[in-house]
Coordinates of C-alpha atoms in Angstrom, one line a residue:
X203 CA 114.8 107.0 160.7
X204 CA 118.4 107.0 159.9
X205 CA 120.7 110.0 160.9
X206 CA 123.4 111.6 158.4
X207 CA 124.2 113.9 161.3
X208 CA 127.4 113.5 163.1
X209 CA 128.4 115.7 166.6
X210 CA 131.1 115.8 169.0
X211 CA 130.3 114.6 172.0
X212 CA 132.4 116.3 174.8
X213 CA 131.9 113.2 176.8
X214 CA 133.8 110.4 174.5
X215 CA 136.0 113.1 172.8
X216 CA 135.1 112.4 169.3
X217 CA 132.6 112.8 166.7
X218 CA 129.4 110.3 166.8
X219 CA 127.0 110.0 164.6
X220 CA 123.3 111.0 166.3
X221 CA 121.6 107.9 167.2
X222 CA 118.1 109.7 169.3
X223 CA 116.9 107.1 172.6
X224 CA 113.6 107.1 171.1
X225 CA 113.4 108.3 167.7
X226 CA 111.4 110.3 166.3
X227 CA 111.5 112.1 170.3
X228 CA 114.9 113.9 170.8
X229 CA 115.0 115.4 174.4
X230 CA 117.8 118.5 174.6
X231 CA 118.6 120.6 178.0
X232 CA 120.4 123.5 177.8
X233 CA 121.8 125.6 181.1
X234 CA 120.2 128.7 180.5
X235 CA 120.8 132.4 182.1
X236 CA 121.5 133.4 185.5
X237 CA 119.0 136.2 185.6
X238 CA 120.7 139.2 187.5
X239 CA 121.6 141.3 184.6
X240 CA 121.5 142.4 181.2
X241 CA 122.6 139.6 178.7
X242 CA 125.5 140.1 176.5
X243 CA 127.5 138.4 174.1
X244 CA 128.6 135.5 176.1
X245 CA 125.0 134.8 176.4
X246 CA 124.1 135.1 172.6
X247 CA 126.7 132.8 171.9
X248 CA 125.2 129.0 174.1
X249 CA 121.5 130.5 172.9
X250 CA 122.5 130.7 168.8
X251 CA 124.4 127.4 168.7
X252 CA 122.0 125.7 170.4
X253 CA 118.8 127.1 168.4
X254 CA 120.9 126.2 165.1
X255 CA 120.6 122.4 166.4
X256 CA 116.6 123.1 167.7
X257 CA 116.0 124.3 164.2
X258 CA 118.0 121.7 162.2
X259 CA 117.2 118.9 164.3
X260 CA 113.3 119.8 163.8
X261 CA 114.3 120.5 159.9
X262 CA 115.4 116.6 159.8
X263 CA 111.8 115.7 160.9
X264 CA 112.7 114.8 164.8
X265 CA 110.5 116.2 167.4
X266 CA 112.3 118.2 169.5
X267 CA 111.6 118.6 173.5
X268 CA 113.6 121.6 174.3
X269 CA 114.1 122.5 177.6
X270 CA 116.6 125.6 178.6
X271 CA 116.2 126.5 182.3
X272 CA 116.3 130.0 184.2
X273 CA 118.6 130.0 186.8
X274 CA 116.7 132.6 189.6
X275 CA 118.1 131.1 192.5
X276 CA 121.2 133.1 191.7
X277 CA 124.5 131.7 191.9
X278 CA 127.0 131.8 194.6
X279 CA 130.4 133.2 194.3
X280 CA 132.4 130.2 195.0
X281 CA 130.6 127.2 193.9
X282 CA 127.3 127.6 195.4
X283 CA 129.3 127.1 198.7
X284 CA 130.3 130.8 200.0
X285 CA 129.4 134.2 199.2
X286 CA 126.3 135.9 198.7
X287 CA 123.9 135.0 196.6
X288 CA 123.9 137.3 193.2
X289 CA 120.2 137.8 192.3
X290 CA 119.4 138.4 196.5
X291 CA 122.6 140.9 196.2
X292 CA 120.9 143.0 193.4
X293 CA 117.7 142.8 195.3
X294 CA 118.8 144.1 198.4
X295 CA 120.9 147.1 197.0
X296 CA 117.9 147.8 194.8
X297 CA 115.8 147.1 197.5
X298 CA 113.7 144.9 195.8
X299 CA 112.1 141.7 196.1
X300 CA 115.0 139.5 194.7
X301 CA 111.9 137.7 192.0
X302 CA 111.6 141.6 190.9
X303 CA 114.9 141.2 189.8
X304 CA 114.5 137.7 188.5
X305 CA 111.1 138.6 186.5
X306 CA 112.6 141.9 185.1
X307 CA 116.2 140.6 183.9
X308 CA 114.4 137.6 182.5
X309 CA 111.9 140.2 180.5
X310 CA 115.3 141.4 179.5
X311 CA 116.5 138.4 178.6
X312 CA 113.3 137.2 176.1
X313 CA 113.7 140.9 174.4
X314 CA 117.5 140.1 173.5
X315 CA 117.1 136.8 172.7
X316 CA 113.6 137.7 170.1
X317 CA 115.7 140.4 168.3
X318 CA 118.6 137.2 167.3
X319 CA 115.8 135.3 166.1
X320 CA 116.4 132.3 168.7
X321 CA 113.1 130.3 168.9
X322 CA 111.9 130.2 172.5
X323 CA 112.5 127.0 173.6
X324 CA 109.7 123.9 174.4
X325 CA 109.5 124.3 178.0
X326 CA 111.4 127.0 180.3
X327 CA 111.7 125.5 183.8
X328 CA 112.8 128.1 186.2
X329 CA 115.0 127.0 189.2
X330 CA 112.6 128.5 192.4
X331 CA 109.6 126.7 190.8
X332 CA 111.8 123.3 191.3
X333 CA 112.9 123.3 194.9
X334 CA 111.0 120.4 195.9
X335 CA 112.2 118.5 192.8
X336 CA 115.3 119.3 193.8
X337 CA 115.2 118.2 197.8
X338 CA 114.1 114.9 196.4
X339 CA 117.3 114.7 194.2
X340 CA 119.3 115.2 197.3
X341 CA 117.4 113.2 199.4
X342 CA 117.8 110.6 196.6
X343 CA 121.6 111.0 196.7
X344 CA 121.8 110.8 200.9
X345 CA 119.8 107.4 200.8
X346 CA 122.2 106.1 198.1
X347 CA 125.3 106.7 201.0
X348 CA 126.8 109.6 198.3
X349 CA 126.1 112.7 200.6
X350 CA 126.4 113.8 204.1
X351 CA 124.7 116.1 206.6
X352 CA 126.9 119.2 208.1
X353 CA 125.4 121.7 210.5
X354 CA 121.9 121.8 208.4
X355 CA 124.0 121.8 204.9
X356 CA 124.3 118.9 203.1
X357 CA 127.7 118.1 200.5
X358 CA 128.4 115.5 197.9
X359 CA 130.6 113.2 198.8
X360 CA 133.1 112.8 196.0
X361 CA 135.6 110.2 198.3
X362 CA 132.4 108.2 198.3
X363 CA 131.3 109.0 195.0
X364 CA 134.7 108.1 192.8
X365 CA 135.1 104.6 194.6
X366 CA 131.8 103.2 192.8
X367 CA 132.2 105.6 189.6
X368 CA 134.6 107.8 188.7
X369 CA 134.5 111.5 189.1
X370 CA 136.1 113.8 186.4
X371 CA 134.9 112.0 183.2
X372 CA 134.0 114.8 181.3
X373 CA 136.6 117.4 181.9
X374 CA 139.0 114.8 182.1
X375 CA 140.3 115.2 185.4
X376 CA 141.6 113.0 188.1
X377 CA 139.8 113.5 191.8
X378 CA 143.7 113.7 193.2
X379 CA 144.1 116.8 190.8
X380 CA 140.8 117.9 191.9
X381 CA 141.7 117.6 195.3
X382 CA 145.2 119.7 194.9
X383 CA 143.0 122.9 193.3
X384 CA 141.2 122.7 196.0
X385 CA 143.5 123.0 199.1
X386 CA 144.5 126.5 197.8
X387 CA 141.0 127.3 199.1
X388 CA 141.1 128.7 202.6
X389 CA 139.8 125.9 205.4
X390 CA 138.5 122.8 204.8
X391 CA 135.1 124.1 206.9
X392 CA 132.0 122.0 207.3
X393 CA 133.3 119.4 204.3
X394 CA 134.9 115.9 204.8
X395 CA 136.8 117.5 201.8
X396 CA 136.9 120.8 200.5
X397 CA 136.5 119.4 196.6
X398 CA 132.7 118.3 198.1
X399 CA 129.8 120.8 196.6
X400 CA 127.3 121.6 198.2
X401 CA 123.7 119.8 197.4
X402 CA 122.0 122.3 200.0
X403 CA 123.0 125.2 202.0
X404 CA 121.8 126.2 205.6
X405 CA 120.5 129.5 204.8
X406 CA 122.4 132.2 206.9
X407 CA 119.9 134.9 208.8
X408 CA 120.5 137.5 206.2
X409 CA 120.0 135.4 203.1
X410 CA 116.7 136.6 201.4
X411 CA 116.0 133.2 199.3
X412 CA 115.0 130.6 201.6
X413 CA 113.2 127.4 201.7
X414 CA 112.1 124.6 204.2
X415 CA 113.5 120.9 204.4
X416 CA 114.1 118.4 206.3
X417 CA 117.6 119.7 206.9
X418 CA 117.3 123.8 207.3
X419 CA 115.8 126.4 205.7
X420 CA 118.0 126.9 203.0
X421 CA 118.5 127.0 199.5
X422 CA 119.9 124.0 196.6
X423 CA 123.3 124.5 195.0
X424 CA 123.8 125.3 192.1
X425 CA 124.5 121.9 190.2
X426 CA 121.0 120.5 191.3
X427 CA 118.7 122.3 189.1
X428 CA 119.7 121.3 185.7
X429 CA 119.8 117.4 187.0
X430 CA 116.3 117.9 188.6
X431 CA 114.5 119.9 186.0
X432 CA 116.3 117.6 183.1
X433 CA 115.1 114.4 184.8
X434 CA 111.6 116.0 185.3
X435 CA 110.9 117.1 181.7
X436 CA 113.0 114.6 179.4
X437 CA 113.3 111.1 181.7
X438 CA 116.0 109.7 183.3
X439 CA 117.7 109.2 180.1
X440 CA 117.8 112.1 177.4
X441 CA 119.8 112.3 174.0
X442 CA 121.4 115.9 174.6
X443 CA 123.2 118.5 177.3
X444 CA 124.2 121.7 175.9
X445 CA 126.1 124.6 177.3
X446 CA 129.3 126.8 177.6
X447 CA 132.4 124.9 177.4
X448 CA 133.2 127.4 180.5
X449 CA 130.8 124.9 182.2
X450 CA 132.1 121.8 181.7
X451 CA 134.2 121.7 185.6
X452 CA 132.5 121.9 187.5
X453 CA 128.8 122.2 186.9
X454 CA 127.9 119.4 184.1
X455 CA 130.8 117.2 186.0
X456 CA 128.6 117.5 189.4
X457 CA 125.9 117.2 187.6
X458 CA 127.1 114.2 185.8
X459 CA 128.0 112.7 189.5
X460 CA 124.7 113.7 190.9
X461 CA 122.4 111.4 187.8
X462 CA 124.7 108.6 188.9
X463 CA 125.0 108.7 192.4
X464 CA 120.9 109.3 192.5
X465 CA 120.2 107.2 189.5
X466 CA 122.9 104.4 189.2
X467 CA 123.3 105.4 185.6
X468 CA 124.1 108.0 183.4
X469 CA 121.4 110.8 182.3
X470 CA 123.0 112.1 179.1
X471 CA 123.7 110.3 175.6
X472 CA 125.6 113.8 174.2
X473 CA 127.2 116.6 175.9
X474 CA 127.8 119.5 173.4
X475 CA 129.5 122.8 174.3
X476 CA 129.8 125.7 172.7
X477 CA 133.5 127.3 172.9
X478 CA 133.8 130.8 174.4
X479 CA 134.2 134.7 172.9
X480 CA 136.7 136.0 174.2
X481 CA 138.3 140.2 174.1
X482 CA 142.1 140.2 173.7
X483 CA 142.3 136.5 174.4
X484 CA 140.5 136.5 177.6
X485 CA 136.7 135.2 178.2
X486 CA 134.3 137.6 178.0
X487 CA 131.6 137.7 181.1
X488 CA 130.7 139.4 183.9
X489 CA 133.3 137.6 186.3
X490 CA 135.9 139.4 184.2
X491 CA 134.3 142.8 184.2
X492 CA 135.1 143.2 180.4
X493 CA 131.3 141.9 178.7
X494 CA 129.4 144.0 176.0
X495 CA 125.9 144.0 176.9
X496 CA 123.4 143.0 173.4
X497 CA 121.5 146.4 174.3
X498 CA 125.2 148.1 173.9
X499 CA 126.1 146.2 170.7
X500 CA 123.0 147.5 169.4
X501 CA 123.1 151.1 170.4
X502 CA 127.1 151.5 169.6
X503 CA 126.9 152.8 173.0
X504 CA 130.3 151.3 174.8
X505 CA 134.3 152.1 174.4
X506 CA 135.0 149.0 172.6
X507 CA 132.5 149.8 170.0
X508 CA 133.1 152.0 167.1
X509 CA 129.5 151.6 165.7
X510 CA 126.0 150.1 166.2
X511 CA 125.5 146.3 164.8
X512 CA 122.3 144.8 164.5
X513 CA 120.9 141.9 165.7
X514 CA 121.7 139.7 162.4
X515 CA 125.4 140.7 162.1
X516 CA 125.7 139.5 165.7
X517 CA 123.9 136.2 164.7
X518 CA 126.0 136.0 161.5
X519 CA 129.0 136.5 163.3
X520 CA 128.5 134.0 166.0
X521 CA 127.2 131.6 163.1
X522 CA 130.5 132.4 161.3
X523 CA 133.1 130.8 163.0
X524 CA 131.9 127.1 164.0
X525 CA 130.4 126.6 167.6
X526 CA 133.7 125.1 168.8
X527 CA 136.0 127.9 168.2
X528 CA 137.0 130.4 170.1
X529 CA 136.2 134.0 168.8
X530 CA 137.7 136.9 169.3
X531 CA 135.9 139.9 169.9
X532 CA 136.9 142.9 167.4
X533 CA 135.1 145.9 165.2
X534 CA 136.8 144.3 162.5
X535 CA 135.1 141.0 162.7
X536 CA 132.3 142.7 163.4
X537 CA 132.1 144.9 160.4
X538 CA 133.4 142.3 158.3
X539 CA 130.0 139.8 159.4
X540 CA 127.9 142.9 158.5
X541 CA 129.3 142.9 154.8
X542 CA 129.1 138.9 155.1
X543 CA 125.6 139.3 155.9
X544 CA 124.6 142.2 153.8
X545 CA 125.9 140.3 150.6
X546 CA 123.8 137.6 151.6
X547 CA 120.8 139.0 152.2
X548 CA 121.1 141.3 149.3
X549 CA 121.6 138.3 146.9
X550 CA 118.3 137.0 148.3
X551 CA 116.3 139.6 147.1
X552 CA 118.3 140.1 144.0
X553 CA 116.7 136.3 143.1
X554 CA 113.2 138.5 142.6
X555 CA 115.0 140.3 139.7
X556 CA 116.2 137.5 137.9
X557 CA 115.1 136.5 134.3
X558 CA 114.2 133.0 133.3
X559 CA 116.1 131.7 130.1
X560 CA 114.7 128.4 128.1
X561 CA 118.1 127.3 129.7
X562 CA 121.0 127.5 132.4
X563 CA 124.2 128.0 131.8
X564 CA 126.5 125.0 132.4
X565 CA 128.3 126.4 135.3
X566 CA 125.3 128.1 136.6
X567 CA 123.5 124.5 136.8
X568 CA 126.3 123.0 138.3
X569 CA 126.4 125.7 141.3
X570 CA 122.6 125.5 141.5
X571 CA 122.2 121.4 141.4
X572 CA 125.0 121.2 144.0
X573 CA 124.2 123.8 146.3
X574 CA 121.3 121.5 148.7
X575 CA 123.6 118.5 149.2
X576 CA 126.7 120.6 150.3
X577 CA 124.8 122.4 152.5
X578 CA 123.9 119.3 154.3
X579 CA 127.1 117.7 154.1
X580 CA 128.1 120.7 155.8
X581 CA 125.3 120.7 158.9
X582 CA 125.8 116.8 159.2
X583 CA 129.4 117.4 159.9
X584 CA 128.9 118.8 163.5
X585 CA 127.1 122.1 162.4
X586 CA 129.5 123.4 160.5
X587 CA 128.1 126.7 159.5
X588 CA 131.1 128.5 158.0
X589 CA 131.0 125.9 155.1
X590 CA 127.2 126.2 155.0
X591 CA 127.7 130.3 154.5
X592 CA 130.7 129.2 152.1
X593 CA 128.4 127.5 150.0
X594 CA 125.9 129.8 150.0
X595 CA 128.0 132.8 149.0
X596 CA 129.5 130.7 146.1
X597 CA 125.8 130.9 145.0
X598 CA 125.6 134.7 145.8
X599 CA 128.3 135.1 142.6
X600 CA 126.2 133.1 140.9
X601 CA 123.0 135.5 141.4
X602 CA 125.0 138.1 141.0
X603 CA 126.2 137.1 137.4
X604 CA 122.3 136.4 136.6
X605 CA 121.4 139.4 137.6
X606 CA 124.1 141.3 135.2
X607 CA 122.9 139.4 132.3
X608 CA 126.3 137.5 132.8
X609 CA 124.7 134.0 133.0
X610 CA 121.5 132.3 132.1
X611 CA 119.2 130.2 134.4
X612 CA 115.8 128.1 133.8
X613 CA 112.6 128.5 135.5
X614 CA 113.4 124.8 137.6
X615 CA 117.1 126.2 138.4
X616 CA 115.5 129.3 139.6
X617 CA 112.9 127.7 141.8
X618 CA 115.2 125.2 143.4
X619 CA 118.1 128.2 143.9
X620 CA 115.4 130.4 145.5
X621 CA 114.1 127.4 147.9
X622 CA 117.4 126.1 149.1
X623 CA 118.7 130.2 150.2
X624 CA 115.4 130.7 151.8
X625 CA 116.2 126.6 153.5
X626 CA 119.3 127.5 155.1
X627 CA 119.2 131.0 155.2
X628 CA 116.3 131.9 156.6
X629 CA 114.9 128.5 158.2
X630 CA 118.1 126.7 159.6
X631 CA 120.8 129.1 160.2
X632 CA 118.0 131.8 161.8
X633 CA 118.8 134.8 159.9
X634 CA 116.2 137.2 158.6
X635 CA 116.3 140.6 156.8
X636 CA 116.6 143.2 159.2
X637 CA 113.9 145.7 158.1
X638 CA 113.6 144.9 154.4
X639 CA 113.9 142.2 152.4
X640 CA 111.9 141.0 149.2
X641 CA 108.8 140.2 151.0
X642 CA 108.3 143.4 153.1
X643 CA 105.6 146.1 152.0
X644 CA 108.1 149.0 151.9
X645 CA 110.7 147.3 150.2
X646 CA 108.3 146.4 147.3
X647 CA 106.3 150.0 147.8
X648 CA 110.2 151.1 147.3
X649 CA 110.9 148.7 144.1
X650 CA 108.1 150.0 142.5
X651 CA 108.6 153.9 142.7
X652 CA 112.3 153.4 141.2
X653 CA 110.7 151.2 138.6
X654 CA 108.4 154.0 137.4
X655 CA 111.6 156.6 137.9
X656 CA 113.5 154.3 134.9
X657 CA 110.6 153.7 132.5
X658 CA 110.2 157.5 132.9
X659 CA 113.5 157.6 131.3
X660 CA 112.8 154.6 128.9
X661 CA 110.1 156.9 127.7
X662 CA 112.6 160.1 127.6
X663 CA 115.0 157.9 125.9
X664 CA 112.8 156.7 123.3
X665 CA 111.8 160.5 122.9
X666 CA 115.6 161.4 122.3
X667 CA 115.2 163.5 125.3
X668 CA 118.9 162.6 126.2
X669 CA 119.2 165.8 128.6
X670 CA 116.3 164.1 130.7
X671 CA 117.6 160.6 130.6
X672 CA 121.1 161.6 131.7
X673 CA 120.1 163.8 134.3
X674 CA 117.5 160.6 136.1
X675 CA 120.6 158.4 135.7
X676 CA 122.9 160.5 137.4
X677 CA 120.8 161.7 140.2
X678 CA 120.0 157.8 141.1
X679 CA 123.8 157.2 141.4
X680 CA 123.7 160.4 143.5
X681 CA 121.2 159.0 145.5
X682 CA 123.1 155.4 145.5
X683 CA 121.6 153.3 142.6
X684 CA 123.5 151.8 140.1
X685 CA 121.5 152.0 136.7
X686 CA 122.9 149.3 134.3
X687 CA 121.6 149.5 130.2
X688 CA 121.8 145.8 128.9
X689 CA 120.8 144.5 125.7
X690 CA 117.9 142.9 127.4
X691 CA 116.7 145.6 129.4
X692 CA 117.6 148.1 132.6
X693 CA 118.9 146.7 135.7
X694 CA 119.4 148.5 138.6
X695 CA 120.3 148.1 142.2
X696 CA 120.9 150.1 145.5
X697 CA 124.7 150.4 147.0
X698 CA 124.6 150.3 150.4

């Protein structure tokens, strides 16, 4: 099948168009959450983009192998190399068992990321269920002469490494400038250098998370899982690697350097990253102490926040700005995505009100007969979701014009208007209509009763019962409906 899509990919620094290994198979990884606490916008971010390509990919007729791991290890605070480890830190100041915290934050996770509407993925590997996949990556690596053993740990040799290959491909850097950042660290330790990472780590008496192998009882480094569980589930080659741009150095460049030095080749066709949010022009994220947890954005509850949002104006938002922005955090975004997204879906349901003419309008045709192909121009040219909600509220004039009577469109028009908001909407940007919407019981329940309220005053009307008719108009405006009289009828609609 031939692709109209076009990405960037990270690694060649330009736009390609998407050419799967084995198409109509697509294989995607994405590094998932460290599960040790409560997700928050950072995380929404890496999980939206990436269901907007699981959905739109899928949409194009590919089948999709999505695999987005669970990182319950727990990361290290310097590289997987020093520092306790964070999910067996939560455990033992909770004094639980540190998979307590793992299973519970993951829960957590699943909640959060059901409420956004991002699909679960095909096949969530978790990092402790892949230790032995993971010893025979590094095992792989030794044999190959592109590791080394040191006092039970055992490092990647990048010396080694960059004199077959060439370490620093995908961030771009050079192993001497690699080298310089890291002789600010403190001792050079049990490494040959101190830009090695560690592939394993001797477990020290008071870690909690310990394995067997044939060099300690210990525990992999971070960079191992992704490479391990990626090969595992989606080959030695796979079409796409997703994540945070905040993981390009080092994580996808070790694990870049672990494929090859284990494999000879490359493991990855595409690496796509997401840019960060940031607060006042810093990242946001736990390192920096200044995150918003999801459960906060949707209780209002924190400083920052001067209301509640919902789960679709957080969606909206992060789908408004294109994945590789930055975005700044502020209410004002914020409230101004709510509108965004309230326009939108109210011009959804507004499409159930509208009346068919023998006829559209010329510029009403040309919006509607336009609308499906610039909406995929816009996804084939690397996601680009603002133009796709450009586009669509160009067509949310047009529905509101049909709706005041303002323009005229056929029963054809209407059908292919109606199918193409619900397309990329609903199916391929992810949104949905947070408790109402044209096809929920209340809303229609709703409908209904302030139907009969206006042909009670059609009939009051007609009696010349003016005094009765006034006063139902005026107490629905009171109440937030706008009642409109047309020559073809009564509109009406509620102000929110």
């Amino acid at each position: 099948m031939e692709s109209k899509l076009v990405i960037y990919n990270t690694l060649t620094r330009q736009k390609e168009r998407f050419e799967p290994l084995h198409a109509p198979n697509v294989g995607m990884y994405v590094c998932g959450p460290t599960v040790y606490g409560d997700p928050h916008l950072g995380h929404a971010r890496p999980a939206i983009t990436f269901d907007l390509l699981f959905r739109y990919l899928k949409h194009l007729g590919y089948k999709v192998r999505y695999v987005r791991n669970i990182t319950d290890v727990g990361h290290l605070e310097h590289d997987a190399d020093e520092g306790e480890d964070k999910i067996a830190k939560k455990a033992r100041l909770e004094q639980l068992e540190p998979m307590e915290i793992a299973q519970y934050y993951t829960n957590r996770y699943h909640q959060y990321m059901d409420a956004l509407n991002v699909l679960r993925p095909s096949i969530e590997p978790h990092a402790t269920g892949h230790i032995i996949e993971q010893q025979q990556l590094v095992q792989q690596i030794i044999d190959n002469g592109f590791a080394y053993e040191s006092n039970g740990s055992i490092y990647f040799d990048i010396e080694a490494y960059n004199k077959k290959f060439k370490y620093g491909i995908l961030s771009g850097r050079s192993l001497e400038n690699i080298k310089d950042e890291s002789r600010e660290l403190a001792g050079v330790g049990e490494k040959r250098n101190q830009a090695d990472f560690a592939l394993w780590k001797k477990a020290q008496p008071e870690h909690i998370m310990r394995w067997p192998s044939p060099w300690s009882d210990g525990f992999p480094g971070w960079h191992c899982e992704c490479t391990a569980m990626g090969r595992k589930y989606l080959g030695e080659m796979f079409d796409i690697h997703g994540g945070g741009m905040d993981l390009v150095f080092p994580h996808h460049e070790c694990e870049i350097a672990q494929a090859q030095a284990s494999m000879g080749h490359p493991a990855v066709k595409y690496w796509m990253h997401n840019n960060m949010l940031t607060i006042n022009g810093q990242k946001m994220g736990k390192s920096y102490n200044n995150f918003i947890t999801l459960e906060q954005f949707f209780t209002g509850n924190h400083p920052l926040l001067e209301k509640a949002y919902s789960p679709m104006t957080i969606r909206f938002f992060v789908l408004s700005a294109h994945y590789r922005g930055t975005v700044d955090f502020s209410n004002e975004a914020l409230q101004a995505a709510e509108k965004g997204y309230e326009k939108l879906m109210n011009a959804i349901a507004d499409l159930e009100r509208v009346a068919v003419s023998p006829q559209c309008d010329p510029e009403t045709e040309k919006v509607v007969k336009s609308l499906r192909q610039k909406c995929y121009d816009a996804m084939n040219d690397d996601l680009a979701t603002p133009l796709v909600l450009s586009n669509l509220f160009e067509a949310c004039t047009t529905i509101n014009k049909l709706v005041d009577h303002k323009a005229t469109i056929c029963a054809d028009c209407l059908k292919e208007l109606k199918e193409v908001m619900s397309l990329f909407a609903f199916d391929i940007l992810g949104l949905k209509a947070d408790n109402a919407g044209s096809n929920d019981a209340r809303e229609e329940a709703f409908g209904k009763v302030v139907d009969m309220v206006l042909d009670l005053r059609a009939k009051a009307k007609a009696a010349k019962d003016w005094a009765t008719s006034d006063r139902i108009r005026d107490e629905l405006a009171a109440a937030g409906f706008e009642v409109k009289d047309t020559k073809d009828g009564v509109t009406w609609k509620l102000n929110k």
